[in-house]
PDB file of C-alpha atoms in Angstrom:
ATOM      1  CA  MET R   1     -35.054 -10.144 203.237  1.00 40.00           C
ATOM      2  CA  ARG R   2     -35.399 -13.841 202.535  1.00 52.00           C
ATOM      3  CA  GLY R   3     -35.688 -15.198 199.000  1.00 67.00           C
ATOM      4  CA  ALA R   4     -38.108 -13.926 196.391  1.00 88.00           C
ATOM      5  CA  MET R   5     -41.736 -13.910 197.466  1.00 97.00           C
ATOM      6  CA  LYS R   6     -43.748 -16.983 196.544  1.00 98.00           C
ATOM      7  CA  VAL R   7     -46.767 -16.091 194.439  1.00 98.00           C
ATOM      8  CA  GLY R   8     -49.906 -18.161 193.977  1.00 98.00           C
ATOM      9  CA  ALA R   9     -53.077 -17.580 191.965  1.00 98.00           C
ATOM     10  CA  VAL R  10     -56.685 -18.436 192.825  1.00 98.00           C
ATOM     11  CA  ILE R  11     -59.185 -18.876 190.005  1.00 98.00           C
ATOM     12  CA  ILE R  12     -62.791 -19.938 190.541  1.00 98.00           C
ATOM     13  CA  THR R  13     -64.862 -21.307 187.693  1.00 98.00           C
ATOM     14  CA  MET R  14     -68.342 -22.635 187.090  1.00 95.00           C
ATOM     15  CA  GLY R  15     -67.105 -24.760 184.219  1.00 92.00           C
ATOM     16  CA  ASN R  16     -68.820 -22.732 181.500  1.00 92.00           C
ATOM     17  CA  ARG R  17     -65.727 -21.001 180.063  1.00 93.00           C
ATOM     18  CA  PRO R  18     -63.143 -23.740 179.453  1.00 95.00           C
ATOM     19  CA  GLU R  19     -61.378 -21.973 176.569  1.00 96.00           C
ATOM     20  CA  GLU R  20     -61.068 -18.698 178.476  1.00 97.00           C
ATOM     21  CA  LEU R  21     -59.873 -20.561 181.558  1.00 98.00           C
ATOM     22  CA  ARG R  22     -57.143 -22.312 179.594  1.00 97.00           C
ATOM     23  CA  ALA R  23     -56.001 -19.013 178.062  1.00 98.00           C
ATOM     24  CA  LEU R  24     -55.832 -17.451 181.541  1.00 98.00           C
ATOM     25  CA  LEU R  25     -53.814 -20.400 182.864  1.00 98.00           C
ATOM     26  CA  ASP R  26     -51.398 -20.007 179.960  1.00 98.00           C
ATOM     27  CA  SER R  27     -50.968 -16.296 180.755  1.00 98.00           C
ATOM     28  CA  VAL R  28     -50.200 -17.126 184.392  1.00 98.00           C
ATOM     29  CA  ALA R  29     -47.715 -19.814 183.365  1.00 98.00           C
ATOM     30  CA  LYS R  30     -45.840 -17.268 181.209  1.00 98.00           C
ATOM     31  CA  GLN R  31     -45.142 -14.901 184.108  1.00 98.00           C
ATOM     32  CA  ASP R  32     -41.541 -13.826 184.602  1.00 98.00           C
ATOM     33  CA  GLY R  33     -39.578 -15.006 187.621  1.00 97.00           C
ATOM     34  CA  ASP R  34     -40.328 -18.052 189.731  1.00 97.00           C
ATOM     35  CA  PRO R  35     -43.371 -20.016 188.562  1.00 97.00           C
ATOM     36  CA  VAL R  36     -46.724 -18.922 189.976  1.00 98.00           C
ATOM     37  CA  GLU R  37     -48.518 -21.778 191.707  1.00 98.00           C
ATOM     38  CA  ILE R  38     -52.184 -22.059 190.772  1.00 98.00           C
ATOM     39  CA  ALA R  39     -55.343 -23.263 192.514  1.00 98.00           C
ATOM     40  CA  VAL R  40     -58.529 -23.684 190.461  1.00 98.00           C
ATOM     41  CA  VAL R  41     -61.827 -23.984 192.320  1.00 98.00           C
ATOM     42  CA  GLY R  42     -64.809 -25.637 190.666  1.00 98.00           C
ATOM     43  CA  ASN R  43     -67.693 -23.685 192.210  1.00 98.00           C
ATOM     44  CA  GLY R  44     -70.489 -26.226 192.020  1.00 96.00           C
ATOM     45  CA  SER R  45     -69.207 -27.785 188.807  1.00 95.00           C
ATOM     46  CA  PRO R  46     -66.640 -30.443 187.875  1.00 95.00           C
ATOM     47  CA  LEU R  47     -63.323 -29.122 186.684  1.00 96.00           C
ATOM     48  CA  PRO R  48     -62.124 -29.652 183.110  1.00 93.00           C
ATOM     49  CA  GLU R  49     -58.820 -31.339 182.408  1.00 93.00           C
ATOM     50  CA  LEU R  50     -56.091 -29.048 183.726  1.00 96.00           C
ATOM     51  CA  PRO R  51     -52.315 -28.889 183.335  1.00 95.00           C
ATOM     52  CA  GLU R  52     -50.290 -30.995 185.728  1.00 95.00           C
ATOM     53  CA  GLY R  53     -49.282 -29.417 189.031  1.00 96.00           C
ATOM     54  CA  ILE R  54     -52.361 -27.227 189.523  1.00 98.00           C
ATOM     55  CA  ARG R  55     -54.056 -27.450 192.902  1.00 98.00           C
ATOM     56  CA  THR R  56     -57.744 -28.218 192.542  1.00 98.00           C
ATOM     57  CA  VAL R  57     -60.864 -27.876 194.678  1.00 98.00           C
ATOM     58  CA  GLU R  58     -64.272 -29.135 193.553  1.00 98.00           C
ATOM     59  CA  LEU R  59     -67.127 -27.734 195.634  1.00 98.00           C
ATOM     60  CA  PRO R  60     -70.372 -29.743 195.512  1.00 97.00           C
ATOM     61  CA  GLU R  61     -72.499 -26.620 195.036  1.00 97.00           C
ATOM     62  CA  ASN R  62     -72.133 -22.992 194.033  1.00 97.00           C
ATOM     63  CA  VAL R  63     -71.220 -21.300 197.322  1.00 98.00           C
ATOM     64  CA  GLY R  64     -70.761 -17.848 195.789  1.00 97.00           C
ATOM     65  CA  ILE R  65     -67.716 -15.812 194.890  1.00 97.00           C
ATOM     66  CA  PRO R  66     -66.275 -14.985 198.331  1.00 98.00           C
ATOM     67  CA  ALA R  67     -66.661 -18.512 199.723  1.00 98.00           C
ATOM     68  CA  GLY R  68     -65.249 -19.936 196.495  1.00 98.00           C
ATOM     69  CA  ARG R  69     -62.203 -17.680 196.745  1.00 98.00           C
ATOM     70  CA  ASN R  70     -61.791 -18.568 200.402  1.00 98.00           C
ATOM     71  CA  ALA R  71     -61.671 -22.242 199.390  1.00 98.00           C
ATOM     72  CA  GLY R  72     -58.926 -21.316 196.927  1.00 98.00           C
ATOM     73  CA  ILE R  73     -56.971 -19.556 199.677  1.00 98.00           C
ATOM     74  CA  GLU R  74     -57.141 -22.673 201.842  1.00 98.00           C
ATOM     75  CA  ALA R  75     -55.791 -24.753 198.934  1.00 98.00           C
ATOM     76  CA  PHE R  76     -52.483 -23.046 199.754  1.00 98.00           C
ATOM     77  CA  GLY R  77     -52.637 -24.095 203.415  1.00 97.00           C
ATOM     78  CA  PRO R  78     -54.451 -22.371 206.295  1.00 96.00           C
ATOM     79  CA  GLY R  79     -54.827 -18.716 205.343  1.00 96.00           C
ATOM     80  CA  GLY R  80     -52.777 -19.354 202.197  1.00 98.00           C
ATOM     81  CA  ARG R  81     -49.553 -19.634 204.213  1.00 97.00           C
ATOM     82  CA  ASP R  82     -47.765 -21.777 201.586  1.00 98.00           C
ATOM     83  CA  VAL R  83     -47.229 -18.579 199.564  1.00 98.00           C
ATOM     84  CA  ASP R  84     -46.552 -14.922 200.351  1.00 98.00           C
ATOM     85  CA  VAL R  85     -48.906 -13.357 197.792  1.00 98.00           C
ATOM     86  CA  LEU R  86     -52.097 -14.561 196.134  1.00 98.00           C
ATOM     87  CA  LEU R  87     -53.451 -13.292 192.829  1.00 98.00           C
ATOM     88  CA  PHE R  88     -57.233 -13.490 192.395  1.00 98.00           C
ATOM     89  CA  LEU R  89     -58.215 -13.633 188.736  1.00 98.00           C
ATOM     90  CA  ASP R  90     -61.565 -13.964 186.932  1.00 97.00           C
ATOM     91  CA  ASP R  91     -61.681 -17.116 184.814  1.00 97.00           C
ATOM     92  CA  ASP R  92     -62.576 -15.130 181.675  1.00 96.00           C
ATOM     93  CA  GLY R  93     -59.696 -12.711 182.193  1.00 97.00           C
ATOM     94  CA  LEU R  94     -56.170 -12.741 180.796  1.00 97.00           C
ATOM     95  CA  LEU R  95     -52.994 -11.244 182.227  1.00 98.00           C
ATOM     96  CA  ALA R  96     -51.901  -8.675 179.653  1.00 98.00           C
ATOM     97  CA  GLY R  97     -48.208  -8.696 180.515  1.00 97.00           C
ATOM     98  CA  GLU R  98     -45.689 -11.296 181.554  1.00 98.00           C
ATOM     99  CA  ASP R  99     -44.289  -9.088 184.320  1.00 98.00           C
ATOM    100  CA  THR R 100     -47.375  -8.819 186.562  1.00 98.00           C
ATOM    101  CA  ALA R 101     -46.180 -11.326 189.161  1.00 98.00           C
ATOM    102  CA  GLU R 102     -42.745  -9.701 189.283  1.00 98.00           C
ATOM    103  CA  LEU R 103     -44.276  -6.235 189.651  1.00 98.00           C
ATOM    104  CA  CYS R 104     -46.306  -7.572 192.574  1.00 98.00           C
ATOM    105  CA  ARG R 105     -43.225  -9.030 194.223  1.00 98.00           C
ATOM    106  CA  GLN R 106     -41.387  -5.732 193.839  1.00 98.00           C
ATOM    107  CA  ALA R 107     -44.291  -3.670 195.182  1.00 98.00           C
ATOM    108  CA  PHE R 108     -44.851  -5.808 198.251  1.00 98.00           C
ATOM    109  CA  ALA R 109     -41.130  -6.073 198.978  1.00 98.00           C
ATOM    110  CA  ALA R 110     -40.694  -2.291 198.722  1.00 98.00           C
ATOM    111  CA  ASP R 111     -43.540  -1.468 201.144  1.00 98.00           C
ATOM    112  CA  PRO R 112     -44.055  -3.832 204.099  1.00 98.00           C
ATOM    113  CA  ARG R 113     -47.431  -2.188 204.927  1.00 98.00           C
ATOM    114  CA  LEU R 114     -48.834  -2.676 201.422  1.00 98.00           C
ATOM    115  CA  GLY R 115     -51.456  -5.373 201.799  1.00 98.00           C
ATOM    116  CA  ILE R 116     -53.524  -5.356 198.597  1.00 99.00           C
ATOM    117  CA  ILE R 117     -52.973  -4.332 194.965  1.00 99.00           C
ATOM    118  CA  SER R 118     -55.904  -3.716 192.624  1.00 98.00           C
ATOM    119  CA  PHE R 119     -55.100  -4.263 188.938  1.00 98.00           C
ATOM    120  CA  ARG R 120     -56.450  -2.250 186.035  1.00 98.00           C
ATOM    121  CA  ILE R 121     -59.118  -4.088 184.014  1.00 98.00           C
ATOM    122  CA  ALA R 122     -59.108  -3.343 180.283  1.00 97.00           C
ATOM    123  CA  ASP R 123     -61.181  -4.578 177.370  1.00 96.00           C
ATOM    124  CA  PRO R 124     -58.961  -6.840 175.219  1.00 95.00           C
ATOM    125  CA  ASP R 125     -60.225  -5.326 171.953  1.00 93.00           C
ATOM    126  CA  THR R 126     -60.454  -1.624 172.744  1.00 94.00           C
ATOM    127  CA  GLY R 127     -58.098  -1.277 175.703  1.00 94.00           C
ATOM    128  CA  GLU R 128     -60.838   0.724 177.446  1.00 95.00           C
ATOM    129  CA  THR R 129     -61.164   0.654 181.231  1.00 96.00           C
ATOM    130  CA  GLN R 130     -64.713   1.139 182.503  1.00 94.00           C
ATOM    131  CA  ARG R 131     -65.148   3.867 185.096  1.00 93.00           C
ATOM    132  CA  ARG R 132     -66.579   1.366 187.603  1.00 92.00           C
ATOM    133  CA  HIS R 133     -63.327  -0.595 187.400  1.00 94.00           C
ATOM    134  CA  VAL R 134     -61.285   2.253 188.865  1.00 96.00           C
ATOM    135  CA  PRO R 135     -61.693   1.820 192.656  1.00 96.00           C
ATOM    136  CA  ARG R 136     -61.902   5.492 193.647  1.00 94.00           C
ATOM    137  CA  LEU R 137     -64.322   8.394 193.283  1.00 91.00           C
ATOM    138  CA  ARG R 138     -62.061  10.359 190.926  1.00 91.00           C
ATOM    139  CA  ALA R 139     -62.072   7.708 188.213  1.00 93.00           C
ATOM    140  CA  ALA R 140     -61.806   9.805 185.044  1.00 93.00           C
ATOM    141  CA  ASP R 141     -58.160   8.844 184.447  1.00 96.00           C
ATOM    142  CA  PRO R 142     -57.743   5.045 184.728  1.00 97.00           C
ATOM    143  CA  MET R 143     -54.040   5.373 183.851  1.00 97.00           C
ATOM    144  CA  ARG R 144     -53.294   7.149 187.129  1.00 97.00           C
ATOM    145  CA  SER R 145     -52.112   4.812 189.851  1.00 98.00           C
ATOM    146  CA  SER R 146     -52.972   5.802 193.412  1.00 98.00           C
ATOM    147  CA  ARG R 147     -53.598   4.690 196.949  1.00 98.00           C
ATOM    148  CA  VAL R 148     -57.241   3.593 197.284  1.00 98.00           C
ATOM    149  CA  THR R 149     -59.769   2.299 199.813  1.00 98.00           C
ATOM    150  CA  THR R 150     -61.076  -0.804 198.034  1.00 98.00           C
ATOM    151  CA  PHE R 151     -60.116  -3.134 195.189  1.00 98.00           C
ATOM    152  CA  LEU R 152     -61.449  -5.199 192.285  1.00 96.00           C
ATOM    153  CA  GLY R 153     -62.404  -8.751 193.214  1.00 96.00           C
ATOM    154  CA  GLY R 154     -61.322 -10.565 190.053  1.00 96.00           C
ATOM    155  CA  ALA R 155     -58.089  -8.694 189.373  1.00 98.00           C
ATOM    156  CA  ASN R 156     -55.961  -8.228 192.457  1.00 98.00           C
ATOM    157  CA  ALA R 157     -53.084  -9.432 194.605  1.00 98.00           C
ATOM    158  CA  VAL R 158     -53.215  -9.844 198.383  1.00 98.00           C
ATOM    159  CA  ARG R 159     -50.362 -10.416 200.821  1.00 98.00           C
ATOM    160  CA  THR R 160     -51.366 -13.607 202.664  1.00 98.00           C
ATOM    161  CA  THR R 161     -50.470 -12.132 206.053  1.00 98.00           C
ATOM    162  CA  VAL R 162     -53.513  -9.886 205.560  1.00 98.00           C
ATOM    163  CA  PHE R 163     -55.749 -12.971 205.704  1.00 98.00           C
ATOM    164  CA  ALA R 164     -53.860 -14.247 208.747  1.00 97.00           C
ATOM    165  CA  GLU R 165     -54.507 -10.953 210.536  1.00 98.00           C
ATOM    166  CA  VAL R 166     -58.043  -9.957 209.520  1.00 98.00           C
ATOM    167  CA  GLY R 167     -59.585 -13.135 208.096  1.00 98.00           C
ATOM    168  CA  GLY R 168     -60.856 -13.964 204.627  1.00 98.00           C
ATOM    169  CA  LEU R 169     -63.727 -12.749 202.502  1.00 98.00           C
ATOM    170  CA  PRO R 170     -67.250 -12.834 204.021  1.00 98.00           C
ATOM    171  CA  ASP R 171     -68.750 -16.134 202.823  1.00 98.00           C
ATOM    172  CA  ASP R 172     -72.384 -15.130 203.290  1.00 97.00           C
ATOM    173  CA  PHE R 173     -72.155 -12.152 200.916  1.00 98.00           C
ATOM    174  CA  PHE R 174     -72.241 -14.626 197.974  1.00 97.00           C
ATOM    175  CA  TYR R 175     -71.768 -11.807 195.451  1.00 94.00           C
ATOM    176  CA  ALA R 176     -71.104  -8.027 195.712  1.00 95.00           C
ATOM    177  CA  HIS R 177     -69.200  -5.812 198.176  1.00 97.00           C
ATOM    178  CA  GLU R 178     -67.127  -8.643 199.654  1.00 98.00           C
ATOM    179  CA  GLU R 179     -63.966  -6.846 198.502  1.00 98.00           C
ATOM    180  CA  THR R 180     -64.869  -3.639 200.344  1.00 98.00           C
ATOM    181  CA  ASP R 181     -65.617  -5.627 203.498  1.00 98.00           C
ATOM    182  CA  LEU R 182     -62.098  -7.123 203.400  1.00 98.00           C
ATOM    183  CA  ALA R 183     -60.567  -3.781 202.383  1.00 98.00           C
ATOM    184  CA  TRP R 184     -62.112  -1.927 205.335  1.00 98.00           C
ATOM    185  CA  ARG R 185     -60.912  -4.583 207.777  1.00 98.00           C
ATOM    186  CA  ALA R 186     -57.423  -4.488 206.267  1.00 98.00           C
ATOM    187  CA  LEU R 187     -57.270  -0.688 206.398  1.00 98.00           C
ATOM    188  CA  ASP R 188     -58.473  -0.746 209.998  1.00 98.00           C
ATOM    189  CA  ALA R 189     -55.562  -3.074 210.808  1.00 98.00           C
ATOM    190  CA  GLY R 190     -53.094  -0.607 209.271  1.00 98.00           C
ATOM    191  CA  TRP R 191     -52.600  -2.132 205.816  1.00 98.00           C
ATOM    192  CA  LEU R 192     -52.461  -0.082 202.605  1.00 98.00           C
ATOM    193  CA  ILE R 193     -54.186  -0.676 199.248  1.00 98.00           C
ATOM    194  CA  ASP R 194     -52.843   0.479 195.874  1.00 98.00           C
ATOM    195  CA  TYR R 195     -54.462   0.725 192.461  1.00 98.00           C
ATOM    196  CA  ARG R 196     -51.827   0.018 189.802  1.00 98.00           C
ATOM    197  CA  SER R 197     -52.606   0.942 186.209  1.00 98.00           C
ATOM    198  CA  ASP R 198     -49.521  -0.910 184.940  1.00 98.00           C
ATOM    199  CA  MET R 199     -50.799  -4.277 186.172  1.00 98.00           C
ATOM    200  CA  VAL R 200     -53.485  -5.186 183.659  1.00 98.00           C
ATOM    201  CA  LEU R 201     -56.059  -7.937 183.366  1.00 98.00           C
ATOM    202  CA  PHE R 202     -57.781  -8.112 179.994  1.00 98.00           C
ATOM    203  CA  HIS R 203     -61.498  -8.770 180.507  1.00 96.00           C
ATOM    204  CA  PRO R 204     -64.441  -8.360 178.109  1.00 91.00           C
ATOM    205  CA  THR R 205     -66.563  -5.293 178.811  1.00 86.00           C
ATOM    206  CA  THR R 206     -69.704  -6.369 180.657  1.00 77.00           C
ATOM    207  CA  ALA R 207     -72.543  -4.825 182.643  1.00 71.00           C
ATOM    208  CA  PRO R 208     -72.722  -5.874 186.310  1.00 67.00           C
ATOM    209  CA  ALA R 209     -76.517  -6.124 186.212  1.00 58.00           C
ATOM    210  CA  ARG R 210     -76.230  -9.067 183.818  1.00 54.00           C
ATOM    211  CA  HIS R 211     -76.420 -11.258 186.935  1.00 55.00           C
ATOM    212  CA  ALA R 212     -80.035 -12.041 187.836  1.00 57.00           C
ATOM    213  CA  VAL R 213     -79.461 -11.494 191.555  1.00 84.00           C
ATOM    214  CA  TYR R 214     -77.432  -8.305 191.119  1.00 90.00           C
ATOM    215  CA  HIS R 215     -79.862  -5.715 192.493  1.00 93.00           C
ATOM    216  CA  ARG R 216     -80.919  -7.738 195.539  1.00 95.00           C
ATOM    217  CA  MET R 217     -77.367  -8.755 196.473  1.00 96.00           C
ATOM    218  CA  VAL R 218     -75.976  -5.243 196.004  1.00 96.00           C
ATOM    219  CA  ALA R 219     -78.612  -3.767 198.329  1.00 97.00           C
ATOM    220  CA  ARG R 220     -78.506  -6.502 200.967  1.00 98.00           C
ATOM    221  CA  ASN R 221     -74.725  -6.596 201.119  1.00 98.00           C
ATOM    222  CA  ARG R 222     -74.472  -2.807 201.266  1.00 98.00           C
ATOM    223  CA  VAL R 223     -76.514  -2.915 204.480  1.00 98.00           C
ATOM    224  CA  TRP R 224     -74.463  -5.826 205.836  1.00 98.00           C
ATOM    225  CA  LEU R 225     -71.242  -3.969 204.992  1.00 98.00           C
ATOM    226  CA  ALA R 226     -72.331  -0.965 207.035  1.00 98.00           C
ATOM    227  CA  ARG R 227     -73.713  -2.982 209.938  1.00 98.00           C
ATOM    228  CA  ARG R 228     -70.523  -5.040 210.188  1.00 98.00           C
ATOM    229  CA  ASN R 229     -67.906  -2.336 209.794  1.00 98.00           C
ATOM    230  CA  LEU R 230     -69.027   1.240 210.456  1.00 98.00           C
ATOM    231  CA  PRO R 231     -69.266   3.119 213.756  1.00 98.00           C
ATOM    232  CA  ALA R 232     -72.936   3.257 214.756  1.00 98.00           C
ATOM    233  CA  PRO R 233     -73.488   6.976 213.937  1.00 98.00           C
ATOM    234  CA  LEU R 234     -72.274   6.457 210.358  1.00 98.00           C
ATOM    235  CA  VAL R 235     -74.487   3.468 209.523  1.00 98.00           C
ATOM    236  CA  PRO R 236     -77.685   5.477 208.794  1.00 98.00           C
ATOM    237  CA  VAL R 237     -75.701   8.205 207.019  1.00 97.00           C
ATOM    238  CA  TYR R 238     -73.923   5.773 204.699  1.00 98.00           C
ATOM    239  CA  LEU R 239     -77.067   3.805 203.901  1.00 98.00           C
ATOM    240  CA  GLY R 240     -79.161   6.956 203.533  1.00 97.00           C
ATOM    241  CA  VAL R 241     -76.742   8.313 200.923  1.00 97.00           C
ATOM    242  CA  TRP R 242     -76.859   5.057 198.959  1.00 96.00           C
ATOM    243  CA  PHE R 243     -80.660   4.897 199.210  1.00 96.00           C
ATOM    244  CA  LEU R 244     -80.943   8.375 197.695  1.00 97.00           C
ATOM    245  CA  LEU R 245     -78.315   7.638 195.027  1.00 95.00           C
ATOM    246  CA  THR R 246     -80.257   4.571 193.964  1.00 95.00           C
ATOM    247  CA  LEU R 247     -83.449   6.598 193.549  1.00 95.00           C
ATOM    248  CA  VAL R 248     -81.624   9.332 191.623  1.00 95.00           C
ATOM    249  CA  ARG R 249     -80.288   6.729 189.175  1.00 92.00           C
ATOM    250  CA  ARG R 250     -83.928   5.837 188.331  1.00 91.00           C
ATOM    251  CA  PRO R 251     -83.665   2.046 188.070  1.00 91.00           C
ATOM    252  CA  SER R 252     -86.412   0.144 186.292  1.00 91.00           C
ATOM    253  CA  ARG R 253     -89.419  -0.868 188.345  1.00 92.00           C
ATOM    254  CA  PRO R 254     -88.353  -4.567 188.607  1.00 91.00           C
ATOM    255  CA  ALA R 255     -84.784  -3.533 189.500  1.00 92.00           C
ATOM    256  CA  LEU R 256     -85.998  -1.114 192.177  1.00 93.00           C
ATOM    257  CA  ARG R 257     -88.342  -3.736 193.609  1.00 94.00           C
ATOM    258  CA  ALA R 258     -85.439  -6.213 193.865  1.00 94.00           C
ATOM    259  CA  TRP R 259     -83.191  -3.525 195.355  1.00 95.00           C
ATOM    260  CA  LEU R 260     -85.747  -2.562 198.012  1.00 96.00           C
ATOM    261  CA  GLY R 261     -86.253  -6.232 198.877  1.00 96.00           C
ATOM    262  CA  GLY R 262     -82.518  -6.664 199.322  1.00 97.00           C
ATOM    263  CA  PHE R 263     -82.259  -3.467 201.383  1.00 97.00           C
ATOM    264  CA  LYS R 264     -84.931  -4.774 203.766  1.00 97.00           C
ATOM    265  CA  GLU R 265     -83.277  -8.203 203.880  1.00 98.00           C
ATOM    266  CA  GLY R 266     -80.002  -6.579 204.902  1.00 98.00           C
ATOM    267  CA  TRP R 267     -81.633  -5.115 208.009  1.00 98.00           C
ATOM    268  CA  VAL R 268     -83.594  -8.176 209.158  1.00 98.00           C
ATOM    269  CA  SER R 269     -81.057 -10.942 208.404  1.00 98.00           C
ATOM    270  CA  PRO R 270     -77.852 -11.730 210.335  1.00 97.00           C
ATOM    271  CA  CYS R 271     -74.864  -9.860 208.913  1.00 97.00           C
ATOM    272  CA  GLY R 272     -72.092 -11.746 210.700  1.00 96.00           C
ATOM    273  CA  PRO R 273     -69.774 -10.413 213.409  1.00 96.00           C
ATOM    274  CA  ARG R 274     -69.789  -6.665 213.985  1.00 98.00           C
ATOM    275  CA  ARG R 275     -66.332  -5.107 214.278  1.00 97.00           C
ATOM    276  CA  PRO R 276     -66.730  -1.335 213.804  1.00 98.00           C
ATOM    277  CA  MET R 277     -63.665   0.403 212.432  1.00 98.00           C
ATOM    278  CA  LYS R 278     -61.792   2.932 214.527  1.00 98.00           C
ATOM    279  CA  TRP R 279     -62.565   6.620 214.053  1.00 98.00           C
ATOM    280  CA  ALA R 280     -58.922   7.014 213.052  1.00 98.00           C
ATOM    281  CA  THR R 281     -59.676   4.684 210.123  1.00 98.00           C
ATOM    282  CA  VAL R 282     -62.710   6.783 209.182  1.00 98.00           C
ATOM    283  CA  TRP R 283     -60.426   9.824 209.022  1.00 98.00           C
ATOM    284  CA  ARG R 284     -57.858   7.856 207.027  1.00 97.00           C
ATOM    285  CA  LEU R 285     -60.497   6.840 204.479  1.00 98.00           C
ATOM    286  CA  THR R 286     -61.579  10.474 204.278  1.00 97.00           C
ATOM    287  CA  ARG R 287     -58.013  11.660 203.621  1.00 96.00           C
ATOM    288  CA  LEU R 288     -57.727   9.046 200.876  1.00 95.00           C
ATOM    289  CA  GLY R 289     -60.706  10.661 199.145  1.00 93.00           C
ATOM    290  CA  ARG R 290     -63.488   8.256 200.081  1.00 94.00           C
ATOM    291  CA  PRO R 291     -65.089   8.898 203.471  1.00 95.00           C
ATOM    292  CA  PRO R 292     -67.231   5.896 204.445  1.00 94.00           C
ATOM    293  CA  VAL R 293     -70.496   7.737 203.892  1.00 91.00           C
ATOM    294  CA  ILE R 294     -70.212   7.740 200.077  1.00 85.00           C
TER     295      ILE R 294
END
């Protein structure tokens, strides 16, 4: 094997958390091993003063999370080819340990088919990991590492050859489910995804619905996800299950109205290229504990 893997980090910001951003940058700079190169993307906002040597991208408008991260990937050359691994970190997060980059290098070097690592997200004050931050159905024990079928968008590492093979995140999703779209394409190409409880990003506990567009985007992108990636017979099954789950959860009337509007939008608006996964991938997802109908 050639020399140690080169690691980069992509951080997108809207300029409203300068102190948290600086703390995150400091935690990345303290990583063991070779220095981690960093790209910071200003998503519709000017960037604050940053340490020397950081790659910067200032987008004229807020293009959403996936397109913003894609711009960060390209800051490392086409498809991120200047580095071997890219970390994607929320700008209000903080790497808990100084060995995260080294653990990533070791994991990717040990398994050439490992394409993505999902970190554990923990509250900095309580150490608690929310159930929704464990990317599997059996989420009761966040300290158990395992092979999984998706990953957390703001706390992960991706081998850049994954992007070269299957492409980047879906720009048009703007927010929600873009990670699962990439994960399904990666799994269909034969890559593996691991959840690692020992790689930790501290992040304040928040509710996803704090975003005003949450319910509409979640519903629309769920439909797009299915239309883009699932074999035709599974599309109505998958979406039917999620429709019923949403009703069972008894959202508020405004939330349900937004969700139904997004669900309709997902059917009538273009979803991007359709590349249905192989049935062998459906079976693989099922064996990993998450068949693509749940």
